[in-house]
Coordinates of C-alpha atoms and ligand atoms in Angstrom, one line a residue:
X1 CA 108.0 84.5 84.8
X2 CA 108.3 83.6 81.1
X3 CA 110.6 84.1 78.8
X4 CA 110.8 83.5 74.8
X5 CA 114.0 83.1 73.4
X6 CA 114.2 83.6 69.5
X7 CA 117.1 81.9 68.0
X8 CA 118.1 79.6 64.9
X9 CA 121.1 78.1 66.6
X10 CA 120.0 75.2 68.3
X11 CA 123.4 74.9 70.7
X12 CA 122.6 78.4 71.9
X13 CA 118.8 78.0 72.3
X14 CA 119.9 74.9 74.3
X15 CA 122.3 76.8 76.2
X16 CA 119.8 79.8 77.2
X17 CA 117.4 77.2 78.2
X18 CA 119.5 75.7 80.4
X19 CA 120.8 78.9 82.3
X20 CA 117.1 80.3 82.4
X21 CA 115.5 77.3 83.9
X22 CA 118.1 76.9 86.5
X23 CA 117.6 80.4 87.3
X24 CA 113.4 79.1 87.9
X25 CA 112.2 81.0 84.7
X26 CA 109.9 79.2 82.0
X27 CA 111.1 79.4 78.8
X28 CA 109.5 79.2 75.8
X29 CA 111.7 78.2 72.4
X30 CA 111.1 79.9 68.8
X31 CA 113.7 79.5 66.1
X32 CA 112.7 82.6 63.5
X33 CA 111.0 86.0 63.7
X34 CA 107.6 84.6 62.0
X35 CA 107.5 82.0 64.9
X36 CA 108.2 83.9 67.8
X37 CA 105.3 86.8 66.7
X38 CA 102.7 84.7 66.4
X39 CA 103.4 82.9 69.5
X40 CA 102.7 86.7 70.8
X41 CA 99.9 87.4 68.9
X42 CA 98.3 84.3 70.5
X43 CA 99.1 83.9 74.3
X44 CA 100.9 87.0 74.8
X45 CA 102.0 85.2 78.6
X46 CA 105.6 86.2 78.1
X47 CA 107.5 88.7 80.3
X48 CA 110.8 89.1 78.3
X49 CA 112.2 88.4 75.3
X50 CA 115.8 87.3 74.0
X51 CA 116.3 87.5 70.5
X52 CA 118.8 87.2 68.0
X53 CA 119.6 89.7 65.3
X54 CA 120.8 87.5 63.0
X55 CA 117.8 85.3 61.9
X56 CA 116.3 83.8 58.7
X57 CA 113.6 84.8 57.6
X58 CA 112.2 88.4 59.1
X59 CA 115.6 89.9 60.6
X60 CA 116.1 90.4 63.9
X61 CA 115.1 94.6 63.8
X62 CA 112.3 93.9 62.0
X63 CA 111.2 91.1 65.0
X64 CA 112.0 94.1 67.4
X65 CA 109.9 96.6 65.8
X66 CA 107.1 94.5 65.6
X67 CA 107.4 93.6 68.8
X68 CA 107.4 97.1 70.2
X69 CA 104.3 98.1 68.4
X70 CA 102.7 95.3 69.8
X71 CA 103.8 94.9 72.9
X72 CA 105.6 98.3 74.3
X73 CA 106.0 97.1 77.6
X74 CA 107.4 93.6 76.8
X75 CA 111.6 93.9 77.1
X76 CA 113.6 93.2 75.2
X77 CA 116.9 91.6 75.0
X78 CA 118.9 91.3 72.1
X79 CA 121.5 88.9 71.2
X80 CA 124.4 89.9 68.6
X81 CA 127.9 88.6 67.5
X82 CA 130.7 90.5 69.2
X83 CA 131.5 92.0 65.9
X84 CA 128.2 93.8 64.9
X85 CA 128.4 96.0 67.5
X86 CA 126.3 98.4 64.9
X87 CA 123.9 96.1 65.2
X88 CA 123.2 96.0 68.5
X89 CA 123.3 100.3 68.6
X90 CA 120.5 99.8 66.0
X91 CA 118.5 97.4 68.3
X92 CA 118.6 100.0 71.4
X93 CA 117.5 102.8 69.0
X94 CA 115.0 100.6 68.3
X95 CA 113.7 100.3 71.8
X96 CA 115.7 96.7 72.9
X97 CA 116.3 97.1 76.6
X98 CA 119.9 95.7 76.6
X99 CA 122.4 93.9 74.5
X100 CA 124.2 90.7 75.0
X101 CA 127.1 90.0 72.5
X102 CA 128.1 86.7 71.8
X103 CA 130.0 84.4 73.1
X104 CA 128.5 85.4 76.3
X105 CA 128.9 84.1 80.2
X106 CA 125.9 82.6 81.7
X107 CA 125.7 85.2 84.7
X108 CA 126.0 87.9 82.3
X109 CA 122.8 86.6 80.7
X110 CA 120.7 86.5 84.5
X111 CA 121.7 89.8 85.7
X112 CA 120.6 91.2 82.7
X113 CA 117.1 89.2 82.3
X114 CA 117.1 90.4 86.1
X115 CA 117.3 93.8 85.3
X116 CA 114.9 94.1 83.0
X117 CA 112.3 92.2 85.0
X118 CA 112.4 94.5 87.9
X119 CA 112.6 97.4 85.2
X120 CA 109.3 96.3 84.1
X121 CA 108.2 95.4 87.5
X122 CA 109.1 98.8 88.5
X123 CA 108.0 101.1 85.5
X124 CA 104.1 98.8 85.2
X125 CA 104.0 99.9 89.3
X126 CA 104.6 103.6 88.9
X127 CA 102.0 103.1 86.1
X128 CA 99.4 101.8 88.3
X129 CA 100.0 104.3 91.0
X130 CA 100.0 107.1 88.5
X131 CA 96.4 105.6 87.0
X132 CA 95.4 105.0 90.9
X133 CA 96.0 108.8 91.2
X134 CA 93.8 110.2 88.4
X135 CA 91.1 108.1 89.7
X136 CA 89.4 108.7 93.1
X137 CA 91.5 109.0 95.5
X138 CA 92.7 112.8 95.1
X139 CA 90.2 115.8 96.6
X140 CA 91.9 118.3 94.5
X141 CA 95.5 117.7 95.5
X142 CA 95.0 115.9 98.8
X143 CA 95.6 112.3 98.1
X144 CA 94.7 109.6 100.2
X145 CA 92.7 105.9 99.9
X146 CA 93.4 104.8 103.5
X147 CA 90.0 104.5 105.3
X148 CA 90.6 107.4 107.4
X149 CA 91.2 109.9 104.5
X150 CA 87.9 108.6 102.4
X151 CA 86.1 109.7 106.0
X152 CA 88.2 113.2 105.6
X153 CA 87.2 113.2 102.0
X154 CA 83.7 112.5 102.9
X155 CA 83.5 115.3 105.8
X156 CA 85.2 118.0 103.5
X157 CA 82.1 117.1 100.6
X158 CA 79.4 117.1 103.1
X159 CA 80.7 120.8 105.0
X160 CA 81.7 122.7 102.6
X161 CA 78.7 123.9 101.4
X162 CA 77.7 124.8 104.8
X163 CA 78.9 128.1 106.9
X164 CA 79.4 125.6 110.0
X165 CA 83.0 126.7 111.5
X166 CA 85.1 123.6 111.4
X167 CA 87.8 122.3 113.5
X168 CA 90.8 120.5 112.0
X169 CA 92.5 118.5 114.5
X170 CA 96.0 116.3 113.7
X171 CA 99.5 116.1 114.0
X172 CA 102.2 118.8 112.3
X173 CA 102.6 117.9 109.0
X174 CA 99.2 116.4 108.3
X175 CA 97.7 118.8 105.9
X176 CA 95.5 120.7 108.3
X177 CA 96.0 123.7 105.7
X178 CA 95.6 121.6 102.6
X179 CA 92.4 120.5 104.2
X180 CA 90.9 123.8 105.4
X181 CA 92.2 125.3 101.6
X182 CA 90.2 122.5 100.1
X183 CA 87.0 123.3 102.1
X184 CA 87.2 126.7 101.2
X185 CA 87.9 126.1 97.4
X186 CA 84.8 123.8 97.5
X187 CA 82.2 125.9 99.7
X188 CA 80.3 128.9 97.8
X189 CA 82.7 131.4 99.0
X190 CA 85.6 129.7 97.0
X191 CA 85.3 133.4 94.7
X192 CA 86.1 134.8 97.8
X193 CA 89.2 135.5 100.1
X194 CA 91.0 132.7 102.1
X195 CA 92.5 134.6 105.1
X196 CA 95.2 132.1 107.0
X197 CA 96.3 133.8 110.4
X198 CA 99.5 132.2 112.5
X199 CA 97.7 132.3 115.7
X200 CA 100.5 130.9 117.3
X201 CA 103.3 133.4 116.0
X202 CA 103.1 136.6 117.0
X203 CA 102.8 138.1 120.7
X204 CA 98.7 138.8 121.7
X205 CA 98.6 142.7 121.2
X206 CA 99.9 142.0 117.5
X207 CA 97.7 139.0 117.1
X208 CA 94.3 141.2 118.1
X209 CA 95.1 143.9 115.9
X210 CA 96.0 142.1 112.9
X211 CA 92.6 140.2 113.2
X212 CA 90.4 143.0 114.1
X213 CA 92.8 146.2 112.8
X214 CA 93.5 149.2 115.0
X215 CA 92.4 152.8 114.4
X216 CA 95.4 155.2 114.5
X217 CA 97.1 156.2 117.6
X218 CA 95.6 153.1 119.3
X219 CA 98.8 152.0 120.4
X220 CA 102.8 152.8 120.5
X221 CA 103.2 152.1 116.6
X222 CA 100.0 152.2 114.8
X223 CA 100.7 155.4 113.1
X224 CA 98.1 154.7 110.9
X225 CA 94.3 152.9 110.8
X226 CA 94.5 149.5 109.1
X227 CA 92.3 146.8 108.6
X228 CA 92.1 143.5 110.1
X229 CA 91.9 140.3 108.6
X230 CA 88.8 139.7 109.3
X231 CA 87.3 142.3 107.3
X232 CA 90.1 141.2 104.8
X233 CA 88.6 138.0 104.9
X234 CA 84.1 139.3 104.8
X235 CA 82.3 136.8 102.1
X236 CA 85.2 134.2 102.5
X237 CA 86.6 132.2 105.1
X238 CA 89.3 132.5 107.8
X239 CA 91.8 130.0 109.0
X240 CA 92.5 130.0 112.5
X241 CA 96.3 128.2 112.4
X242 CA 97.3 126.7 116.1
X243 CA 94.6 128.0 118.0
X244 CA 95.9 126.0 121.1
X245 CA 98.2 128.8 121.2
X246 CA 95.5 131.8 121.7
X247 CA 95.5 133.3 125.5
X248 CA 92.8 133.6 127.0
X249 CA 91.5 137.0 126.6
X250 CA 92.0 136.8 122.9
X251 CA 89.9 133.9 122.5
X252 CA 87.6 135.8 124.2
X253 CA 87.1 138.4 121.7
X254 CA 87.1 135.6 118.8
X255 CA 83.9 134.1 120.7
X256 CA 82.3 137.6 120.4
X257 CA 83.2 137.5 116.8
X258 CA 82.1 134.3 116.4
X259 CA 78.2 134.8 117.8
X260 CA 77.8 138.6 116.9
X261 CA 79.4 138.3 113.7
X262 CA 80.6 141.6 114.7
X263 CA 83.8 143.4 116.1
X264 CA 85.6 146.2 117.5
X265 CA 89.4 147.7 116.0
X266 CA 91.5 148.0 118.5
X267 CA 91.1 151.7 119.8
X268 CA 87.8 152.0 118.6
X269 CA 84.1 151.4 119.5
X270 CA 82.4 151.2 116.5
X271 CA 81.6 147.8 115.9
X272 CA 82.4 146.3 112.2
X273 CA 79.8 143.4 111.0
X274 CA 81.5 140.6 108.5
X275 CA 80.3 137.6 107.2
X276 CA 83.3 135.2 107.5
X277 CA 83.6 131.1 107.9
X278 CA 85.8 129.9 110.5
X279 CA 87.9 127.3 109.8
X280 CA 90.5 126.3 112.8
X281 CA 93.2 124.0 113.2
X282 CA 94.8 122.4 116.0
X283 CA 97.8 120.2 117.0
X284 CA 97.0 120.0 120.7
X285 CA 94.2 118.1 122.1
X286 CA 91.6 121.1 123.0
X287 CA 89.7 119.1 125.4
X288 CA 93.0 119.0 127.5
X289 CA 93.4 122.3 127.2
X290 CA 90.0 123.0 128.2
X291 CA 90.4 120.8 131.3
X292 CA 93.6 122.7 132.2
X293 CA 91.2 126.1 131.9
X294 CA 94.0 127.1 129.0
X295 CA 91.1 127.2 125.9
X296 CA 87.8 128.6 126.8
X297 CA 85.1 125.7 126.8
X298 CA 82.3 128.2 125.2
X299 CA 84.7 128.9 122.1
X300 CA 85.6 125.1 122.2
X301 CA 82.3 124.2 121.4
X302 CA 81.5 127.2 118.9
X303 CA 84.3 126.0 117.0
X304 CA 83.5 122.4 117.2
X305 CA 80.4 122.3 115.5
X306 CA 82.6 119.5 112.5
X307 CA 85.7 118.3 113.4
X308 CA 87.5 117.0 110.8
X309 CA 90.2 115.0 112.4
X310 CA 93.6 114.4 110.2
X311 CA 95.0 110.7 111.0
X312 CA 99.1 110.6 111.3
X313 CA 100.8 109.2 108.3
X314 CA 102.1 106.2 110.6
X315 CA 98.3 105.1 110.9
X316 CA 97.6 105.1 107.4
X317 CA 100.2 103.5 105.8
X318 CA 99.1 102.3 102.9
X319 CA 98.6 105.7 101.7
X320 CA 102.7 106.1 101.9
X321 CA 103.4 104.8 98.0
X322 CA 100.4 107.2 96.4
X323 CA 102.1 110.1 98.1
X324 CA 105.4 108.8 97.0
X325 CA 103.9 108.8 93.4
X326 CA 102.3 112.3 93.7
X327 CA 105.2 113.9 95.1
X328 CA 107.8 112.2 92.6
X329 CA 105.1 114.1 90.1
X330 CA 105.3 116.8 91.8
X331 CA 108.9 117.4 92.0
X332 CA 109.5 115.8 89.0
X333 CA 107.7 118.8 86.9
X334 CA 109.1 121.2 89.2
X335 CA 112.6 120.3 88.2
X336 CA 111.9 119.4 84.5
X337 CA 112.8 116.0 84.7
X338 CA 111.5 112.6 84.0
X339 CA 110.2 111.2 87.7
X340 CA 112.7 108.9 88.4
X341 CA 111.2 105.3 89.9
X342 CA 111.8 104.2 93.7
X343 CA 113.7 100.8 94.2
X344 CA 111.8 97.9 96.3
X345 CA 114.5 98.4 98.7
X346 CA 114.3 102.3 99.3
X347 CA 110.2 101.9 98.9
X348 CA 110.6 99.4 102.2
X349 CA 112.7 102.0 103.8
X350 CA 109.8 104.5 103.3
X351 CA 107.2 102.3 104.5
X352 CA 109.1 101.2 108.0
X353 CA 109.4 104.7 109.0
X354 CA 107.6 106.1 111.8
X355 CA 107.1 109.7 110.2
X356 CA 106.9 111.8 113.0
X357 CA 106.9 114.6 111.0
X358 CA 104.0 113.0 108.7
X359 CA 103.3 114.0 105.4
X360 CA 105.4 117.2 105.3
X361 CA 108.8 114.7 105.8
X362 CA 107.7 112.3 103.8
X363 CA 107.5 115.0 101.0
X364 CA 110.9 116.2 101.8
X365 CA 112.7 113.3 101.5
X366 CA 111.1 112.8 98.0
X367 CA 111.8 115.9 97.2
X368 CA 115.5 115.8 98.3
X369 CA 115.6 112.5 96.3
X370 CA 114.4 114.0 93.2
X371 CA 116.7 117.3 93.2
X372 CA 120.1 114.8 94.1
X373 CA 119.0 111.7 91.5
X374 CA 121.0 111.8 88.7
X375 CA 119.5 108.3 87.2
X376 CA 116.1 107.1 86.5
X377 CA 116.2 105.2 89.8
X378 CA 115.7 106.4 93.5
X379 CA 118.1 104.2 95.5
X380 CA 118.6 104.2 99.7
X381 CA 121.5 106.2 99.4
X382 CA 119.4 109.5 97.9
X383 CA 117.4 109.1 100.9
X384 CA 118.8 111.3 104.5
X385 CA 121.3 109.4 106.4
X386 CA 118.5 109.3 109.6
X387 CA 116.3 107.3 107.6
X388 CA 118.9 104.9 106.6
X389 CA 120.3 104.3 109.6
X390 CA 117.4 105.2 112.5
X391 CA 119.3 106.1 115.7
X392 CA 119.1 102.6 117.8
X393 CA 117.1 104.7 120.6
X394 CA 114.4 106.3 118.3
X395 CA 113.6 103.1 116.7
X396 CA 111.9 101.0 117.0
X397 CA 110.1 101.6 119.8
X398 CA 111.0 101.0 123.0
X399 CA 107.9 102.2 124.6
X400 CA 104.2 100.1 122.9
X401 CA 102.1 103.7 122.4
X402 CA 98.9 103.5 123.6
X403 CA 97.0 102.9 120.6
X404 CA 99.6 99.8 120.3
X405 CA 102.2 98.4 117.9
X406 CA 103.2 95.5 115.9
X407 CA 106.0 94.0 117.2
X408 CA 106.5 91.8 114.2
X409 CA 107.3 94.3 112.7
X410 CA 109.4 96.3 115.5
X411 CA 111.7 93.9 115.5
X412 CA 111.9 93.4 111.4
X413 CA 113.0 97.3 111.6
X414 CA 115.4 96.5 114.5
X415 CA 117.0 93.6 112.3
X416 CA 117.1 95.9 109.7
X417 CA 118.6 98.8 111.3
X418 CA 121.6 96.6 112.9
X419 CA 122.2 94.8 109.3
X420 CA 122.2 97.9 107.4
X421 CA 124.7 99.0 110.1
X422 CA 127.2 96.0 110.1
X423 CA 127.2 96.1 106.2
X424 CA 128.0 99.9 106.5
X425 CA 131.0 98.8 109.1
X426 CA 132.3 95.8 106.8
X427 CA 132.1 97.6 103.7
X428 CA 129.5 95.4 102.6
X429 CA 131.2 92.3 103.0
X430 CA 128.4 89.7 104.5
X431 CA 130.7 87.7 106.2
X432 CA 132.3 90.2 107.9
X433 CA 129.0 91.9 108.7
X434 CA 128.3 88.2 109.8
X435 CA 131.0 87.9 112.1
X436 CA 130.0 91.7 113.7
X437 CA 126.9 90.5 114.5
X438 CA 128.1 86.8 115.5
X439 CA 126.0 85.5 113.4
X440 CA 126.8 82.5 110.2
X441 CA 126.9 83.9 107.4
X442 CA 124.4 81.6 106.1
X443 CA 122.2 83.4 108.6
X444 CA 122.5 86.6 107.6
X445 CA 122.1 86.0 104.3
X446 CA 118.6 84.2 105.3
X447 CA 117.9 87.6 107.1
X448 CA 118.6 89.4 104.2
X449 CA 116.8 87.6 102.0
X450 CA 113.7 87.9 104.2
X451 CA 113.8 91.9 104.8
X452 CA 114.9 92.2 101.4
X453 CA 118.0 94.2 101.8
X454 CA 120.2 93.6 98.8
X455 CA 123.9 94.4 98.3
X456 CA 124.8 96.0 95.1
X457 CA 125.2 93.9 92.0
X458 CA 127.8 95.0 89.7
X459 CA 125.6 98.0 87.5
X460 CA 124.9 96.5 84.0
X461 CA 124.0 100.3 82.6
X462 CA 127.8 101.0 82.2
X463 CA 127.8 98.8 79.5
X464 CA 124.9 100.2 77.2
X465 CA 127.0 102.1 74.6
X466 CA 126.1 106.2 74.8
X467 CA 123.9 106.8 71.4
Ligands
ATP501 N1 97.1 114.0 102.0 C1 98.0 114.7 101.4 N2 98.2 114.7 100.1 C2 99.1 115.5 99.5 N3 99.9 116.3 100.2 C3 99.8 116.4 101.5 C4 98.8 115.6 102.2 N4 98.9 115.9 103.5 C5 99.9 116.8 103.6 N5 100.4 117.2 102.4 C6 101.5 118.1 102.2 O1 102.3 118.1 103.4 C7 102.8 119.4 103.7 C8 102.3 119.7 105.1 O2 100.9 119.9 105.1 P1 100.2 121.1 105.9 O3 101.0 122.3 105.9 O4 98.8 121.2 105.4 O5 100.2 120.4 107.3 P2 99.7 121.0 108.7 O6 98.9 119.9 109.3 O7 99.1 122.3 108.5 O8 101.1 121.1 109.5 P3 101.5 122.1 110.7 O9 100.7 121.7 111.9 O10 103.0 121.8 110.9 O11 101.2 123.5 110.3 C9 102.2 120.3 102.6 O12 103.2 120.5 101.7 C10 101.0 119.5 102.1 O13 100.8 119.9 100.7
MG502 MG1 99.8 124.2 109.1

């Protein structure tokens, strides 16, 4: 990191220097406005600036300004006498990121260049995800680069245009209905309806007439005819939700549906011809079912003709930050507010998780974040307590799954979990959280360091006047 201090006194300068190299930070030295502006126009290699308001030559505001229009994304830090506290209102109007008024202490100056840093770290991250998501990773609004979603992206473009029935297979909270939504809205019936039936919610009688209709009197109740939803849904496509949970006789009458294109209401024995696309999901494994004679092995295979199978979001986690970004979009609009930016520390909490509710509590918890932020900064503590602190028996695993684990990082989340805990216990005190875990303090600060928990440093915003 490089940083370009702008000052005429040379004691200061010296001083600044001194501080920032200790700290591991290059510094470059300018002494007026002129200097430092070229320097920018030519390399440009810096990452912050400190600069003094009171300087010969071009003033200090004018430096700022210029600076802004030619770099907007360099910060900025400005350094004013204690008494021209105007001055330093002016420089954050101007865009300055902070102020340091003189004399200052040394750790005042770090935690501030710090701050900045990471601000910049932070806001040129969400930039990149937000330009990673206009680009070509979304099919509509189902976002995804992982390896598994391009081959979801790439089944969805190759079946849509067909009239094959599909079968969506994966997890809850996957996006089995995003998926079979997207298919529809890129096949040529897209004009036409998109019929979603709950096959695993209602009781069988209800289920058969609400997909084929009943004629009146057909039953206790249906005082009237009605139409099902598959003549709701002729010329566009139906989605089959949980069809694991379709008895046997009904999924007989679905086969009949499926190869005659034709069906009865219930109570009647005219048949009804529709032209209507299939599109199923599934959170069970069918072939199980099929072995256990629960799902019919004829329909099985009518359905099966694409499978489009839908990858948990713990196998695809390099996907987790994009959906961070889309859904701190998402929420973000929905609430008329800025999207606020996720801390390293609460992104790392997001990526250990296991999800076992996938996508759908991942989306959740950044929308619960977004509603309960009051900054412009997702911390851990807007995130639910169980994610903070996973339950010792949940996680990490205590059982290797079958398609395996990494243990490397198993224990990392273990570590974490029990130092999150002991710092909770000791009020953040690390050597009291040391002791708890009878551990040196030296240690656990190692530890720390390496899973990159942090404990609060005293918050610098309180200081930036209110303009
Ligand atoms: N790849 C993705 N990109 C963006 N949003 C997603 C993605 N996958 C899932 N979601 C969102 O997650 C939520 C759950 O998705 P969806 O309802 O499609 O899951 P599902 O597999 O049908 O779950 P269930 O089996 O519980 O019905 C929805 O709000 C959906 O928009
Ligand atoms: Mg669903």
């Amino acid at each position: 990191m490089r940083i370009l201090i702008v000052d005429d006194e040379e004691v200061l300068r010296d001083v600044l220097d001194a501080v920032l190299r200790r700290e591991g930070f290059d510094v470059v030295l300018e002494s007026t406005g002129e200097e430092a502006l070229s320097l920018l126009d030519g390399e440009g290699e810096i990452d912050l600036v400190i600069l003094d308001i009171m300087l010969p030559g071009i003033s200090g505001i004018d430096t700022l300004r210029a600076i802004r229009i030619s770099s907007p994304h360099l910060p900025v830090i400005i350094i004013t006498a204690f008494s021209s506290i105007d001055g330093a209102i002016e420089a954050m109007k101007h865009g300055a990121f902070h102020y340091i008024p003189k004399p200052f202490k040394n750790d005042e100056v770090i935690l501030t260049v710090n701050k900045a840093l990471e601000q910049r770290r932070l806001s040129s991250e969400n930039e990149r995800l937000k330009a990673e998501l206009s680009e070509r990773y979304a099919y509509s609004n189902i976002i995804g680069k992982s390896e598994a979603m391009r081959k979801v992206f790439e089944l969805i473009r190759l079946s849509a245009p067909s009239r094959s029935n599909i079968l969506i297979a994966g997890e809850s909270g996957t996006g089995k209905e995003l998926v079979a939504k997207a298919i529809h809205h890129a096949s040529p019936r897209a004009r036409m309806a998109f019929v979603t039936v709950n096959s695993g919610s209602l009781p069988p009688e209800l289920l058969e007439s609400s997909l084929f209709g009943h004629m009146k009197g057909a039953f206790t109740g249906a005082i009237a005819t009605k139409r099902g939803l598959f003549e709701v849904a002729d010329g566009g496509s139906i989605f089959l939700d949980e069809i694991c949970n379709i008895n046997l006789e009904t999924q007989a009458k679905l086969l009949r549906v499926i190869q005659e294109k034709e069906f009865m209401r219930l109570g009647s024995v005219e048949t009804v011809k529709v032209d209507v696309r299939i599109i199923a999901a599934s959170n069970a494994d069918l072939t199980k079912l099929m072995r256990d004679h629960q799902f019919r092995e004829d329909l099985f295979y009518r359905l099966n003709v694409i499978t489009i199978p839908l990858p948990p979001l713990r196998r695809k986690r390099e996907d987790i930050p994009l959906l961070i970004a889309h859904f701190l979009e998402k929420y973000s609009e929905e609430n008329k507010r800025k999207a606020p930016q996720v801390t390293p520390e609460t992104m790392r909490i997001l990526m250990d998780h296991s999800w076992p509710g996938n996508v759908r509590e991942l989306e959740n918890a950044i929308e619960r974040a977004v509603v309960l932020c009051t900054g412009d900064r997702i911390t851990p503590e807007l995130l639910p307590d169980y994610l903070r602190y996973p339950a010792a028996t949940d996680q990490p695993a205590m059982v290797v799954p079958a398609d395996g684990l990494s243990l490397k990082d198993s224990v990392s989340r273990y570590e974490r979990t029990m130092i999150m805990q002991s710092l909770e216990l000791a009020n953040g005190v690390q050597k009291k959280a040391a002791e708890l875990l009878q551990l040196k303090p030296s240690t656990l600060n190692e530890m720390m360091k390496r899973l990159g928990i942090h404990t609060k440093p005293a918050p610098v915003e309180d200081e930036v006047p209110s303009l």
